[in-house]
Short mmCIF file of C-alpha atoms and ligand atoms in Angstrom, two decimals:
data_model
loop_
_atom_site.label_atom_id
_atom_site.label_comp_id
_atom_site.label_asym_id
_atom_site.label_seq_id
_atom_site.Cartn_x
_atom_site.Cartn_y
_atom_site.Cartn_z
CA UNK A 1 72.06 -64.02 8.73
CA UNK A 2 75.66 -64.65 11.01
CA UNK A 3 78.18 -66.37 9.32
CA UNK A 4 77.97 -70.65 9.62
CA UNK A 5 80.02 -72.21 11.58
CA UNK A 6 81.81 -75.86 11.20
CA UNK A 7 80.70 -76.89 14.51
CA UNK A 8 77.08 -76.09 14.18
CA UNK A 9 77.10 -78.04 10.93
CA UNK A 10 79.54 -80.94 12.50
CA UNK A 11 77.07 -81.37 15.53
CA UNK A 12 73.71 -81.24 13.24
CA UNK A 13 75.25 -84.01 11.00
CA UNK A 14 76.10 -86.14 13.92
CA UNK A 15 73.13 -85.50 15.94
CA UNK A 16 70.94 -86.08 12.85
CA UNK A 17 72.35 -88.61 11.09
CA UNK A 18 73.99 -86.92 8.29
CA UNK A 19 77.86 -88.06 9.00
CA UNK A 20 79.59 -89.72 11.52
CA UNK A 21 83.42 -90.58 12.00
CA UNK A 22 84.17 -93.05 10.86
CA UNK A 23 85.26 -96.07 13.36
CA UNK A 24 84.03 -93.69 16.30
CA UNK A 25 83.97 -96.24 19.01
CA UNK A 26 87.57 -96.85 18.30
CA UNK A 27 88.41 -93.16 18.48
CA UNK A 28 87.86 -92.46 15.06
CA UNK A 29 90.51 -92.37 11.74
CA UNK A 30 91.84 -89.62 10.93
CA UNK A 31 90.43 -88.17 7.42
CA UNK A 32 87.52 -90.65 6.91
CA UNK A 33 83.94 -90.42 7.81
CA UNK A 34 80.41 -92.64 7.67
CA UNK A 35 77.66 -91.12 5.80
CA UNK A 36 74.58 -91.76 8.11
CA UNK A 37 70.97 -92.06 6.59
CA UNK A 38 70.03 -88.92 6.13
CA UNK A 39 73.35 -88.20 4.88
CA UNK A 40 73.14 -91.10 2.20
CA UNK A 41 69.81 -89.89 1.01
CA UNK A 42 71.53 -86.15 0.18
CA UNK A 43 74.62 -87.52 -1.37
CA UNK A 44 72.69 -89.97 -3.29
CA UNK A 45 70.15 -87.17 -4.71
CA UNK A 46 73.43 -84.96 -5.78
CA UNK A 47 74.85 -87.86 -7.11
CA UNK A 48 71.52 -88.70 -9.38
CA UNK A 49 71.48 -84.67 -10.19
CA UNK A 50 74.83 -84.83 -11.45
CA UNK A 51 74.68 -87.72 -13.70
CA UNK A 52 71.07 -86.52 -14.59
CA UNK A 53 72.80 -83.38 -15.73
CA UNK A 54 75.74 -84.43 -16.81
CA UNK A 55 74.88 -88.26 -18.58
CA UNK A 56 70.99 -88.63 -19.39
CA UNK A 57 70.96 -84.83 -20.90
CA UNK A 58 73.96 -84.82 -23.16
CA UNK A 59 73.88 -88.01 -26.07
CA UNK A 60 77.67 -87.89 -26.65
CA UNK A 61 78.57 -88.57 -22.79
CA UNK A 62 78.63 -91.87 -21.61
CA UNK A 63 79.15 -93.60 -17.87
CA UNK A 64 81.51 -95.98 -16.82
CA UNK A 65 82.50 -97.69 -13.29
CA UNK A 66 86.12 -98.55 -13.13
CA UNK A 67 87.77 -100.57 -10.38
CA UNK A 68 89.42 -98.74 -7.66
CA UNK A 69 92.75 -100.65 -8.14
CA UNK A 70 94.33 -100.56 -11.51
CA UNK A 71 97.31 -101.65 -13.39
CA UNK A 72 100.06 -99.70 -11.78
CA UNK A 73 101.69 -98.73 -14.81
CA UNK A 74 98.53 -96.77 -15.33
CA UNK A 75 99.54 -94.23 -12.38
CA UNK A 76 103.05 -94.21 -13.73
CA UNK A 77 101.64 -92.57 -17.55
CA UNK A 78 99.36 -90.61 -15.53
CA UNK A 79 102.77 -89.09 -13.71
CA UNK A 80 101.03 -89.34 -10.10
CA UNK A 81 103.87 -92.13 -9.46
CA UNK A 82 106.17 -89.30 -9.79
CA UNK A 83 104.15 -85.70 -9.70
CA UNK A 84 101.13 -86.05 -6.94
CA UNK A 85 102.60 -85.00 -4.56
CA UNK A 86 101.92 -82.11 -1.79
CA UNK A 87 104.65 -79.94 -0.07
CA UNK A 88 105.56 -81.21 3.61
CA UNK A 89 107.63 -80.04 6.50
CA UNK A 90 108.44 -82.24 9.59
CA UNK A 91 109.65 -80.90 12.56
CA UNK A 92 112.48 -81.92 14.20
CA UNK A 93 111.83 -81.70 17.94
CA UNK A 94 108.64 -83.23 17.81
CA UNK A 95 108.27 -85.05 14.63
CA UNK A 96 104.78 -83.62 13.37
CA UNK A 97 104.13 -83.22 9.72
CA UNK A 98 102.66 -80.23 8.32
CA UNK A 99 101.11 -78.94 5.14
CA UNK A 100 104.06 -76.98 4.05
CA UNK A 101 101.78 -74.56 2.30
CA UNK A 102 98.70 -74.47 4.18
CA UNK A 103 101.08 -73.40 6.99
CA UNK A 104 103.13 -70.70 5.19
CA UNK A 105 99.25 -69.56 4.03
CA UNK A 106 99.78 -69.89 0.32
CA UNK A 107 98.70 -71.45 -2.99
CA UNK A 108 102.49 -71.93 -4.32
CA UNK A 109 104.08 -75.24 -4.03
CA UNK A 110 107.07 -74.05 -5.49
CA UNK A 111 109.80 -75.86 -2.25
CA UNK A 112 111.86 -72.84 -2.69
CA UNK A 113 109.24 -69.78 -2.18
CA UNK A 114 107.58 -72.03 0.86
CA UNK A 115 111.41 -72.50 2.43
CA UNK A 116 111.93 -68.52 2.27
CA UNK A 117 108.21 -68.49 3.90
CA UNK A 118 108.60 -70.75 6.49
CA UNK A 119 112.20 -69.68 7.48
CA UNK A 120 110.76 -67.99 10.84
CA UNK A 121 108.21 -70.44 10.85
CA UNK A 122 107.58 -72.44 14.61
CA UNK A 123 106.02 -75.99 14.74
CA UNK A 124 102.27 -75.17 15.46
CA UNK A 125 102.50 -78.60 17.17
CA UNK A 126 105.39 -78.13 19.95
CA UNK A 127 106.13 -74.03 19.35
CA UNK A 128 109.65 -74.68 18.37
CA UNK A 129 111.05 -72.91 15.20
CA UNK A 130 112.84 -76.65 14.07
CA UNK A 131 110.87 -76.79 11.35
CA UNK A 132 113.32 -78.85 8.68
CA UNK A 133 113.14 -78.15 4.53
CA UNK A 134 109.87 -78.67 3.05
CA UNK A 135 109.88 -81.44 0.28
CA UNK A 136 107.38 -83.30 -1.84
CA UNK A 137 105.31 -85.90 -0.47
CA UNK A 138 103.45 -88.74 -2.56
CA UNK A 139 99.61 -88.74 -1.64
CA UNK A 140 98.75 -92.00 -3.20
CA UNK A 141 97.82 -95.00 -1.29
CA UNK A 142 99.55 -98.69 -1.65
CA UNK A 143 98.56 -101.40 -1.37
CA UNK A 144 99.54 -105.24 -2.45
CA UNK A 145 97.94 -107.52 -4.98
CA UNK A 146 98.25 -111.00 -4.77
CA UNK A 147 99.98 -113.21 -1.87
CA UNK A 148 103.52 -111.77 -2.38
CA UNK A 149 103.97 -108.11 -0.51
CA UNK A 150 107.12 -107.06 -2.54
CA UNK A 151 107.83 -104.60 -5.31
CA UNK A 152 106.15 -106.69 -8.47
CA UNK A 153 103.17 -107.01 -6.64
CA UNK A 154 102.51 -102.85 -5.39
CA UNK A 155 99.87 -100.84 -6.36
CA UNK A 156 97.62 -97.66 -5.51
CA UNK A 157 94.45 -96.96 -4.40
CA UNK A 158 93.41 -94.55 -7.67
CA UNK A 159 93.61 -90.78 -6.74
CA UNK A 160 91.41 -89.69 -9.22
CA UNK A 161 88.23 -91.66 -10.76
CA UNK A 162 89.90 -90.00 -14.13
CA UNK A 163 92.03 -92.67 -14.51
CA UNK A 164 90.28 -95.49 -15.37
CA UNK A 165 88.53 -93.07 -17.81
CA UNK A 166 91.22 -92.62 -19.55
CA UNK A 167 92.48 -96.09 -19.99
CA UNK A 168 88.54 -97.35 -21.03
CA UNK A 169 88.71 -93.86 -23.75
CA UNK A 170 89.17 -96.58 -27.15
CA UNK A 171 86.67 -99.46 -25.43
CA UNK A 172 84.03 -96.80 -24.87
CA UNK A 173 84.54 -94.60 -28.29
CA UNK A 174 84.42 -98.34 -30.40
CA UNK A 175 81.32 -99.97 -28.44
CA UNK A 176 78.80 -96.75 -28.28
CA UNK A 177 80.76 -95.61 -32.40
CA UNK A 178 81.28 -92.27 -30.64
CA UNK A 179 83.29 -89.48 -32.33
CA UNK A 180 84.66 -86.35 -31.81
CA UNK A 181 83.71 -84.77 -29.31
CA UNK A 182 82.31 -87.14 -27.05
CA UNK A 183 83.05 -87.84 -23.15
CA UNK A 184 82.96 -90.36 -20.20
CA UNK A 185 81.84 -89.70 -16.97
CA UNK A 186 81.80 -91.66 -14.09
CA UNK A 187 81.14 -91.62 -9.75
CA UNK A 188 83.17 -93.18 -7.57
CA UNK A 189 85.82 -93.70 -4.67
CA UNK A 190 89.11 -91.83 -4.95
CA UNK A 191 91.94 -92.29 -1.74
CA UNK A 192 94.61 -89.27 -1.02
CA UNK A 193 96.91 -89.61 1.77
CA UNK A 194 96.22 -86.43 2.96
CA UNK A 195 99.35 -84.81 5.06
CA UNK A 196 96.54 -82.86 7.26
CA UNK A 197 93.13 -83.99 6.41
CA UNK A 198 90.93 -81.01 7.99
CA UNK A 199 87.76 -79.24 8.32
CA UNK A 200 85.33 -82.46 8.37
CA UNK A 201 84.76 -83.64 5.04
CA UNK A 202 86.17 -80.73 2.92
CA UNK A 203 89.66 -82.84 3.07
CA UNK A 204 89.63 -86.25 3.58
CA UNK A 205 91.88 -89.23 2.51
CA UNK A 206 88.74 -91.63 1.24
CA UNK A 207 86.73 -89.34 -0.96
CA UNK A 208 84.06 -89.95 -3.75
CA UNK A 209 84.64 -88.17 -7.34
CA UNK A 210 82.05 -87.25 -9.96
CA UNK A 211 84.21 -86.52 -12.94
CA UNK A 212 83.85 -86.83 -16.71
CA UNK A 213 86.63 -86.39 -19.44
CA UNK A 214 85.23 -84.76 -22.35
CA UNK A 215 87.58 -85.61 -25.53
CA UNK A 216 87.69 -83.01 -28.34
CA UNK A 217 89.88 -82.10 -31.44
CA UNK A 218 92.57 -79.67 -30.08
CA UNK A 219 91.11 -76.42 -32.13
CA UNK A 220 88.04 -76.13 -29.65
CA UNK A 221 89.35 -76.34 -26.14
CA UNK A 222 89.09 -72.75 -25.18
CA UNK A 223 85.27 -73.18 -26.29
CA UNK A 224 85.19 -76.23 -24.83
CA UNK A 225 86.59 -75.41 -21.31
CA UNK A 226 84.71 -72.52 -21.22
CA UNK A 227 81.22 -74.40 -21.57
CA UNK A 228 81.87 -76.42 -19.00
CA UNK A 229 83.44 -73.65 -16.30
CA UNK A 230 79.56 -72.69 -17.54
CA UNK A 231 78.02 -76.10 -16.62
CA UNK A 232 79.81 -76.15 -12.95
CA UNK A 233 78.31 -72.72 -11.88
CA UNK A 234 75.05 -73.32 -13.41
CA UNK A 235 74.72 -76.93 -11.80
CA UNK A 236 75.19 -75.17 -8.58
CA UNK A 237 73.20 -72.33 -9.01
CA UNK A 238 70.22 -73.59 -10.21
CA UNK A 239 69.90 -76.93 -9.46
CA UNK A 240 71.36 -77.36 -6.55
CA UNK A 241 70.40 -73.66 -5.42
CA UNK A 242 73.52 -72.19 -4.12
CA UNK A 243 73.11 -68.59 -3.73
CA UNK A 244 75.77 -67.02 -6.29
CA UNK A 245 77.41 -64.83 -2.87
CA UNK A 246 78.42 -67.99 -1.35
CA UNK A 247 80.63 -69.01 -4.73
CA UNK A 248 83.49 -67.86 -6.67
CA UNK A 249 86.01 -67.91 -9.31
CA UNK A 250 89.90 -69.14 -8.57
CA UNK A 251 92.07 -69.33 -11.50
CA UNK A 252 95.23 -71.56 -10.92
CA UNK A 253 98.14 -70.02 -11.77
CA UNK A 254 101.09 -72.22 -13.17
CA UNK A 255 102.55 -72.60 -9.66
CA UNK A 256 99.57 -74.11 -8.47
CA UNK A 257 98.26 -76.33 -11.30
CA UNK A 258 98.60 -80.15 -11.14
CA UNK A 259 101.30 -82.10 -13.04
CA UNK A 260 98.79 -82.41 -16.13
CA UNK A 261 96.57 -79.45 -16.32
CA UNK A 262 97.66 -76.20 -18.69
CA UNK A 263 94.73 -74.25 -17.37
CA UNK A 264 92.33 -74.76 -14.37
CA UNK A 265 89.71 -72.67 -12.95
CA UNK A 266 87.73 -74.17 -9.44
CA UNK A 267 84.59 -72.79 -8.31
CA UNK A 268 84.88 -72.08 -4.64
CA UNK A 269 82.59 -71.98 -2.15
CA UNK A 270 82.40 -69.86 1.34
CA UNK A 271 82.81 -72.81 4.25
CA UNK A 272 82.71 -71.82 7.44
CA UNK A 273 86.98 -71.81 7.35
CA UNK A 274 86.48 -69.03 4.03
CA UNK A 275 86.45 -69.73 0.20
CA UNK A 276 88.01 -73.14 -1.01
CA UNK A 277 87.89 -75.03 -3.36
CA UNK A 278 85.08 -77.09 -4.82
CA UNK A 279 84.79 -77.62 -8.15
CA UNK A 280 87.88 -77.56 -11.10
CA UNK A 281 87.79 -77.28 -14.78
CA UNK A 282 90.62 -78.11 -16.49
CA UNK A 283 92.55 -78.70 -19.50
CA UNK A 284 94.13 -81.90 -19.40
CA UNK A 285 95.45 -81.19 -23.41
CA UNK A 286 96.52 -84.77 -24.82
CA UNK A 287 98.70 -85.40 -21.65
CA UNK A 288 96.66 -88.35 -20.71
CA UNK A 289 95.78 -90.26 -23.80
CA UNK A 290 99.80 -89.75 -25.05
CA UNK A 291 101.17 -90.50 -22.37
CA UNK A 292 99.02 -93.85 -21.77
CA UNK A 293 99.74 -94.47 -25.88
CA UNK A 294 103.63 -94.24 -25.24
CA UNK A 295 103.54 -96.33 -21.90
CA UNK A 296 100.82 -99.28 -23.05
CA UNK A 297 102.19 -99.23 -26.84
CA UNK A 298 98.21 -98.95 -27.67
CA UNK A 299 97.38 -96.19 -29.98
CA UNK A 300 95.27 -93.60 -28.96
CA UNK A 301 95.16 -91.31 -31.67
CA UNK A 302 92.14 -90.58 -33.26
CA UNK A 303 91.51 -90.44 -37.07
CA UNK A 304 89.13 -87.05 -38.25
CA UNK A 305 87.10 -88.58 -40.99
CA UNK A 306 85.92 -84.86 -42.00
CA UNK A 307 89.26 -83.44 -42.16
CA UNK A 308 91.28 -86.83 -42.63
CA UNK A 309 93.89 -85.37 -39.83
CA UNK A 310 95.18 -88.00 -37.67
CA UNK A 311 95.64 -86.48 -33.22
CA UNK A 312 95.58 -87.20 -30.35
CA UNK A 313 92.30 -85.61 -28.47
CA UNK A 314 92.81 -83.32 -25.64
CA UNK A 315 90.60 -82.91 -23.00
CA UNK A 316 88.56 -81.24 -20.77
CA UNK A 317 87.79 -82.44 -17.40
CA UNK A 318 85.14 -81.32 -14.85
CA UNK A 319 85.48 -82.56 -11.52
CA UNK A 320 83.96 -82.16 -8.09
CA UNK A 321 83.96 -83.97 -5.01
CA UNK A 322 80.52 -85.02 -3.72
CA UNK A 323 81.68 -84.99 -0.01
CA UNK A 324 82.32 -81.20 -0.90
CA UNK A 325 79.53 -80.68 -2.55
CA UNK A 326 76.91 -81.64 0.40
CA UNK A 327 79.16 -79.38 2.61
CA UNK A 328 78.46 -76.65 0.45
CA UNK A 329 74.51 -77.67 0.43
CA UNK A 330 74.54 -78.21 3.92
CA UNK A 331 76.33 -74.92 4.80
CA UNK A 332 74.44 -73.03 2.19
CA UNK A 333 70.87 -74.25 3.69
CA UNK A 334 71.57 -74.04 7.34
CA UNK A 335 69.75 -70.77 9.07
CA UNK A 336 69.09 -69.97 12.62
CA UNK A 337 65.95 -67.99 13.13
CA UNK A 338 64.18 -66.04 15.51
CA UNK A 339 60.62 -67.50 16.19
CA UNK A 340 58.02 -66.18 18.98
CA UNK A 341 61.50 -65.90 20.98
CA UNK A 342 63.00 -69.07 20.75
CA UNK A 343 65.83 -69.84 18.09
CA UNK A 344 64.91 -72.73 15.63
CA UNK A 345 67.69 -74.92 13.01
CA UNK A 346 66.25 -75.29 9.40
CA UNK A 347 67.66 -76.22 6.63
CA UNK A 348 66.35 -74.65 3.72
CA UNK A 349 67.15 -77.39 1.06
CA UNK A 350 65.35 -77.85 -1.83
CA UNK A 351 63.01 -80.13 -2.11
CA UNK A 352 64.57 -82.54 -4.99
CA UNK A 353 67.61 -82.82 -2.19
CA UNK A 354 65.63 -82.93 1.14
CA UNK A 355 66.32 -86.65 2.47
CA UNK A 356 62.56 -86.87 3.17
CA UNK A 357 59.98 -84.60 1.21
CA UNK A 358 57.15 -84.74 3.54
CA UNK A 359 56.49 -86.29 7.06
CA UNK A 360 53.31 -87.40 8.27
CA UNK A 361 52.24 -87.44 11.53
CA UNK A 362 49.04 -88.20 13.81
CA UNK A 363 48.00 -85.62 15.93
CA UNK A 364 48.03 -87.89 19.20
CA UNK A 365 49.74 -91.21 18.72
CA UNK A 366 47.29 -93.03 21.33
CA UNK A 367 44.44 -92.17 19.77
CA UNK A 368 43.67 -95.38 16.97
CA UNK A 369 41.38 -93.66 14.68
CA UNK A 370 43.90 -90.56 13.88
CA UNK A 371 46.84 -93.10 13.73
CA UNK A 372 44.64 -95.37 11.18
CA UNK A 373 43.97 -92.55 9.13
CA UNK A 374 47.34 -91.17 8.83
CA UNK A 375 48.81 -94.40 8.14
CA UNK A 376 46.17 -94.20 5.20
CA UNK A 377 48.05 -90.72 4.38
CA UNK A 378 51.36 -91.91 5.00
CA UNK A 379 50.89 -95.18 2.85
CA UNK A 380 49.82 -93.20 -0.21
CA UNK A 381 52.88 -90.87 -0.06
CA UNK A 382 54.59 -92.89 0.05
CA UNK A 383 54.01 -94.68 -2.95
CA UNK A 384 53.96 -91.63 -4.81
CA UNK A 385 57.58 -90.13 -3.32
CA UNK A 386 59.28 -92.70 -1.53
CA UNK A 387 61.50 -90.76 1.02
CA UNK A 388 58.25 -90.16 3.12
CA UNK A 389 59.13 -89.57 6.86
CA UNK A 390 56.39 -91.73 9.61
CA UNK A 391 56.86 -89.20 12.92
CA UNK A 392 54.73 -89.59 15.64
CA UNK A 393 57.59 -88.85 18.22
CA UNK A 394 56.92 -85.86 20.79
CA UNK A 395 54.62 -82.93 20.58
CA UNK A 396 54.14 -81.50 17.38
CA UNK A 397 56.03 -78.24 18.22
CA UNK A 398 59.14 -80.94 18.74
CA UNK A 399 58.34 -82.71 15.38
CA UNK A 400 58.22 -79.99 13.47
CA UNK A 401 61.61 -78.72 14.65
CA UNK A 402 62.89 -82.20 13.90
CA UNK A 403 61.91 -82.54 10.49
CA UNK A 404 63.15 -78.64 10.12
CA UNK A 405 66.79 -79.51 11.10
CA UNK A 406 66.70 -82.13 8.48
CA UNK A 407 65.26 -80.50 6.05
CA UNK A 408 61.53 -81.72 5.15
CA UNK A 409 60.28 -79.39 3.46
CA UNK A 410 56.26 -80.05 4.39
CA UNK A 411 55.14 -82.20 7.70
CA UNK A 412 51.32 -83.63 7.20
CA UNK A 413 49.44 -83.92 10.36
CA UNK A 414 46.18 -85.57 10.97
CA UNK A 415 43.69 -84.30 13.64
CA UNK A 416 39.98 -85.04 14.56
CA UNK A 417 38.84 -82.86 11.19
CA UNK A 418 40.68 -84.87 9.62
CA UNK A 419 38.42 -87.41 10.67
CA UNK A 420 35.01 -85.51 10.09
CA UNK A 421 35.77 -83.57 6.54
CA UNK A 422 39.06 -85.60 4.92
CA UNK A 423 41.37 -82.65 5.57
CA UNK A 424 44.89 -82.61 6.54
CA UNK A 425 47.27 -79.32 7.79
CA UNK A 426 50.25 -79.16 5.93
CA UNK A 427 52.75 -77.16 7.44
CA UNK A 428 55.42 -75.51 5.27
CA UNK A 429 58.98 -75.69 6.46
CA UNK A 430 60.40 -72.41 5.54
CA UNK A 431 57.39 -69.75 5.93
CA UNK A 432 56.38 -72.20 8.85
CA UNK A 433 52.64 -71.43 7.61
CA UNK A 434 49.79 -73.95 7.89
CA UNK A 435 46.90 -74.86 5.41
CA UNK A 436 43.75 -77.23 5.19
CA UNK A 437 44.11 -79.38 2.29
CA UNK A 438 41.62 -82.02 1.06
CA UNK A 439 43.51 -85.91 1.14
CA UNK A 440 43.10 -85.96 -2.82
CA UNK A 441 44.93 -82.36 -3.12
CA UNK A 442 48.15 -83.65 -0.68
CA UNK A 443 50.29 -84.94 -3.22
CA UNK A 444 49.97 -82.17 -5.55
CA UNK A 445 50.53 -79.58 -2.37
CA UNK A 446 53.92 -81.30 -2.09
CA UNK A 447 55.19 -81.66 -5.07
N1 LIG B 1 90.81 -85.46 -11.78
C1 LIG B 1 91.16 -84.16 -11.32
C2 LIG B 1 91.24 -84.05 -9.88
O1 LIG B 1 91.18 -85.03 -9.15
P1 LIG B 1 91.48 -82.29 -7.96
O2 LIG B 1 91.40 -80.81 -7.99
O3 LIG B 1 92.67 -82.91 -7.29
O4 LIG B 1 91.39 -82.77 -9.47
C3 LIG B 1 88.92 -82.65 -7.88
O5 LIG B 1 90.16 -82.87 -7.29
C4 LIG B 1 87.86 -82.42 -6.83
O6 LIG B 1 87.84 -83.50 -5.91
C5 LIG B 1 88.12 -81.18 -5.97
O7 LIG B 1 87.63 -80.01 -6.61
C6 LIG B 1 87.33 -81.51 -4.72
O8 LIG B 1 85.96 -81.25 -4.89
C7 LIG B 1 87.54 -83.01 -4.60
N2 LIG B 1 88.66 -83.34 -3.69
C8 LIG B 1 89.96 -83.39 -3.99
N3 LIG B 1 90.70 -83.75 -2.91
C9 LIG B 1 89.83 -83.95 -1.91
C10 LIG B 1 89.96 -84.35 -0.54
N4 LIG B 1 91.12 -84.67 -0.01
N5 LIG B 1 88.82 -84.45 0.21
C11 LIG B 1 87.62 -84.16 -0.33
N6 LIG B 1 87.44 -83.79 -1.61
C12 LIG B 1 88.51 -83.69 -2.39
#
């Protein structure tokens, strides 16, 4: 099959009701977007994978929901007050801000390496080579707390969910008696002022995290870290059913790792713009927990009752975006195919992700006795799935390329046999093949 491209998958979202921009009838905002229904049924069945995966199956990990708005001091330990930051370059004719790397086509943020690489450089805005020094930029958002906008009062959007993981580490360990190893995970809203938010929702300033800190004694991390590298590709692979071509491996070198990570690995995926990132491993050592110790004066260390050694656990972090993630599911299922000479959109999702498992239609909505009876089918699916589609819009031919573009993987239709013998067709989305089932045998063709 061709290669996928971003606008295929930008105009199916919109004209489907996957993702929207967000404040579209006020021209939009740039780096944020609306999930739309169908869109909030896909991210909602990654996000109950994930924390299927990740929580319910492992007994030593356990969920938490921080607020989005901390203590500040909190991003001060954490060194985002002073290290997250990305490499800019304004121009000086026209004053547009650039990603100083993205435009010098690199992974280093090193300011000197990007000023050698961008000495020739022009402004891709205005064409003029008056591109000024690059220099660090802080991503995170402010805000105010409280009546009083002034110093005492700022703080930040969080720019990681890890955060307030970190901080709840000694509340969660004493309340669910956890030891060594153990780890928190938790999904939620992360904000990044993003110098050039691009490509949809690969980069965006309001994102959602699902990340989980996994706290060990210092001897196992290279186990450790490798298991979960081992849990990322696995969770993508087989259940969300990425093919393995579309992903790879990306090890950070030191260059490109963030303020608190001594080793990182991200699983990328092919978008439509090439591989990126979408996934990251990483050893956070005990950056996090000492650093939060020396700021808050609470100790964090933790006392080995085996080998009666007093530390401070390091850990390991996975953590993926879940805007990121149903681009990669989206891009990964979307196929154009030739059929009897006309070109028909499916995506090829599987079925624990499709927004709606099965639609039911009547064969001719004006006729009362077919609609009655499909209801019948309809209603009955419905208690047994839930995300049961009613679609008795158009010709069939037109429904069935409907509920293809979104996904479903089986559409139910109800005809006058129905009627004499209690069979249905079901039509299968990807071989596009049609069989006579009996009403009683429906749910377990579907499932
Ligand atoms: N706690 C570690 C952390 O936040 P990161 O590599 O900065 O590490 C983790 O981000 C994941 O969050 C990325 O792999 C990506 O999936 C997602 N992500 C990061 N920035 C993003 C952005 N601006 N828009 C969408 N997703 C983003």
């Amino acid at each position: 099959m061709s290669e996928v491209k971003m606008e295929d998958i930008v105009s199916l979202a919109k004209r489907r009701g996957f993702v929207f921009q967000a404040s579209e009838i006020y021209g939009g905002l740039a780096g944020f977007y609306d999930y739309g229904p169908l869109g909030v049924e896909l991210a909602n069945n990654i996000k109950q994978l994930w924390w299927q995966a990740m929580v319910r199956e492992h007994d030593n990990i356990f969920g938490v929901d921080g607020t989005i708005i901390q203590n500040p001091k909190l991003w001060e330990a954490s060194g985002h007050v002073a290290g997250f930051t990305d490499p800019l370059v304004d121009c000086k004719s026209c004053g547009a801000r650039h990603r100083a790397d993205h435009l010098a086509d690199t992974d280093s943020t090193d300011l000197n390496e990007l000023k050698e690489l961008l000495k020739d450089k022009a402004c891709p805005t205005c064409g003029k080579k008056t591109l000024m020094e690059p220099r660090k930029y802080n991503m995170m958002m402010k805000t105010w707390v409280g009546p009083v906008e002034d110093e005492s009062s700022i703080s930040y959007l969080r720019p990681e969910t890890a955060g307030s993981i970190f901080i709840n580490y000694e509340n969660v360990r004493e309340t669910m008696r956890a030891k060594l190893p153990f780890g928190i995970a938790q999904i939620g809203k992360a904000f990044r002022n993003e110098i050039s938010p691009r490509d949809f929702i690969f980069r965006v300033r309001e994102l959602e995290q699902m990340e989980m800190q996994y706290f060990i004694k210092p001897d196992i991390q290279q186990e450790v870290y490798e298991r979960w590298r081992e849990f990322a590709w696995k969770f993508l692979t087989e259940r969300l059913g990425i093919a393995e071509d579309n992903l790879k491996w990306h090890e950070h070198d030191v260059k490109e790792r963030a303020h608190y990570a001594a080793a990182a690995h991200d699983i990328y995926f092919k978008y439509p713009q090439g591989f990126k990132e979408l996934w990251g491993t990483h050893n956070r050592t005990d950056f996090d927990l000492s650093n939060h110790s020396r700021v808050s004066g609470k100790d964090l260390s933790y006392f080995d009752e085996e080998s009666k050694e007093r530390f401070t656990p390091y850990v390991i972090e996975s953590s993926v975006g879940v805007g990121r993630m149903l681009l990669a599911v989206l891009v990964d299922a979307y196929h154009e195919e030739e059929i009897n000479g006309e070109t028909r959109v499916v995506l090829k999702l599987a079925a624990h992700l499709a927004p709606y498992r099965v639609a039911v239609s009547p064969l001719l909505k004006n006729k009362p006795e077919l609609v009655e009876k499909a209801k019948e089918v309809y209603q009955m699916l419905k208690k047994e799935f839930g995300n049961v589609m009613w679609d008795d819009n158009g010709n069939i031919g037109k429904r069935y390329r409907r509920q293809d573009e979104i996904g479903t993987p089986y559409c139910v239709v109800i005809d006058f046999d129905t009627l004499a013998d209690n069979t249905v067709t079901i039509r299968d989305r990807d071989t596009t093949e049609q069989k006579r089932v009996e009403i009683k045998d429906v749910i377990s063709s579907v499932s």
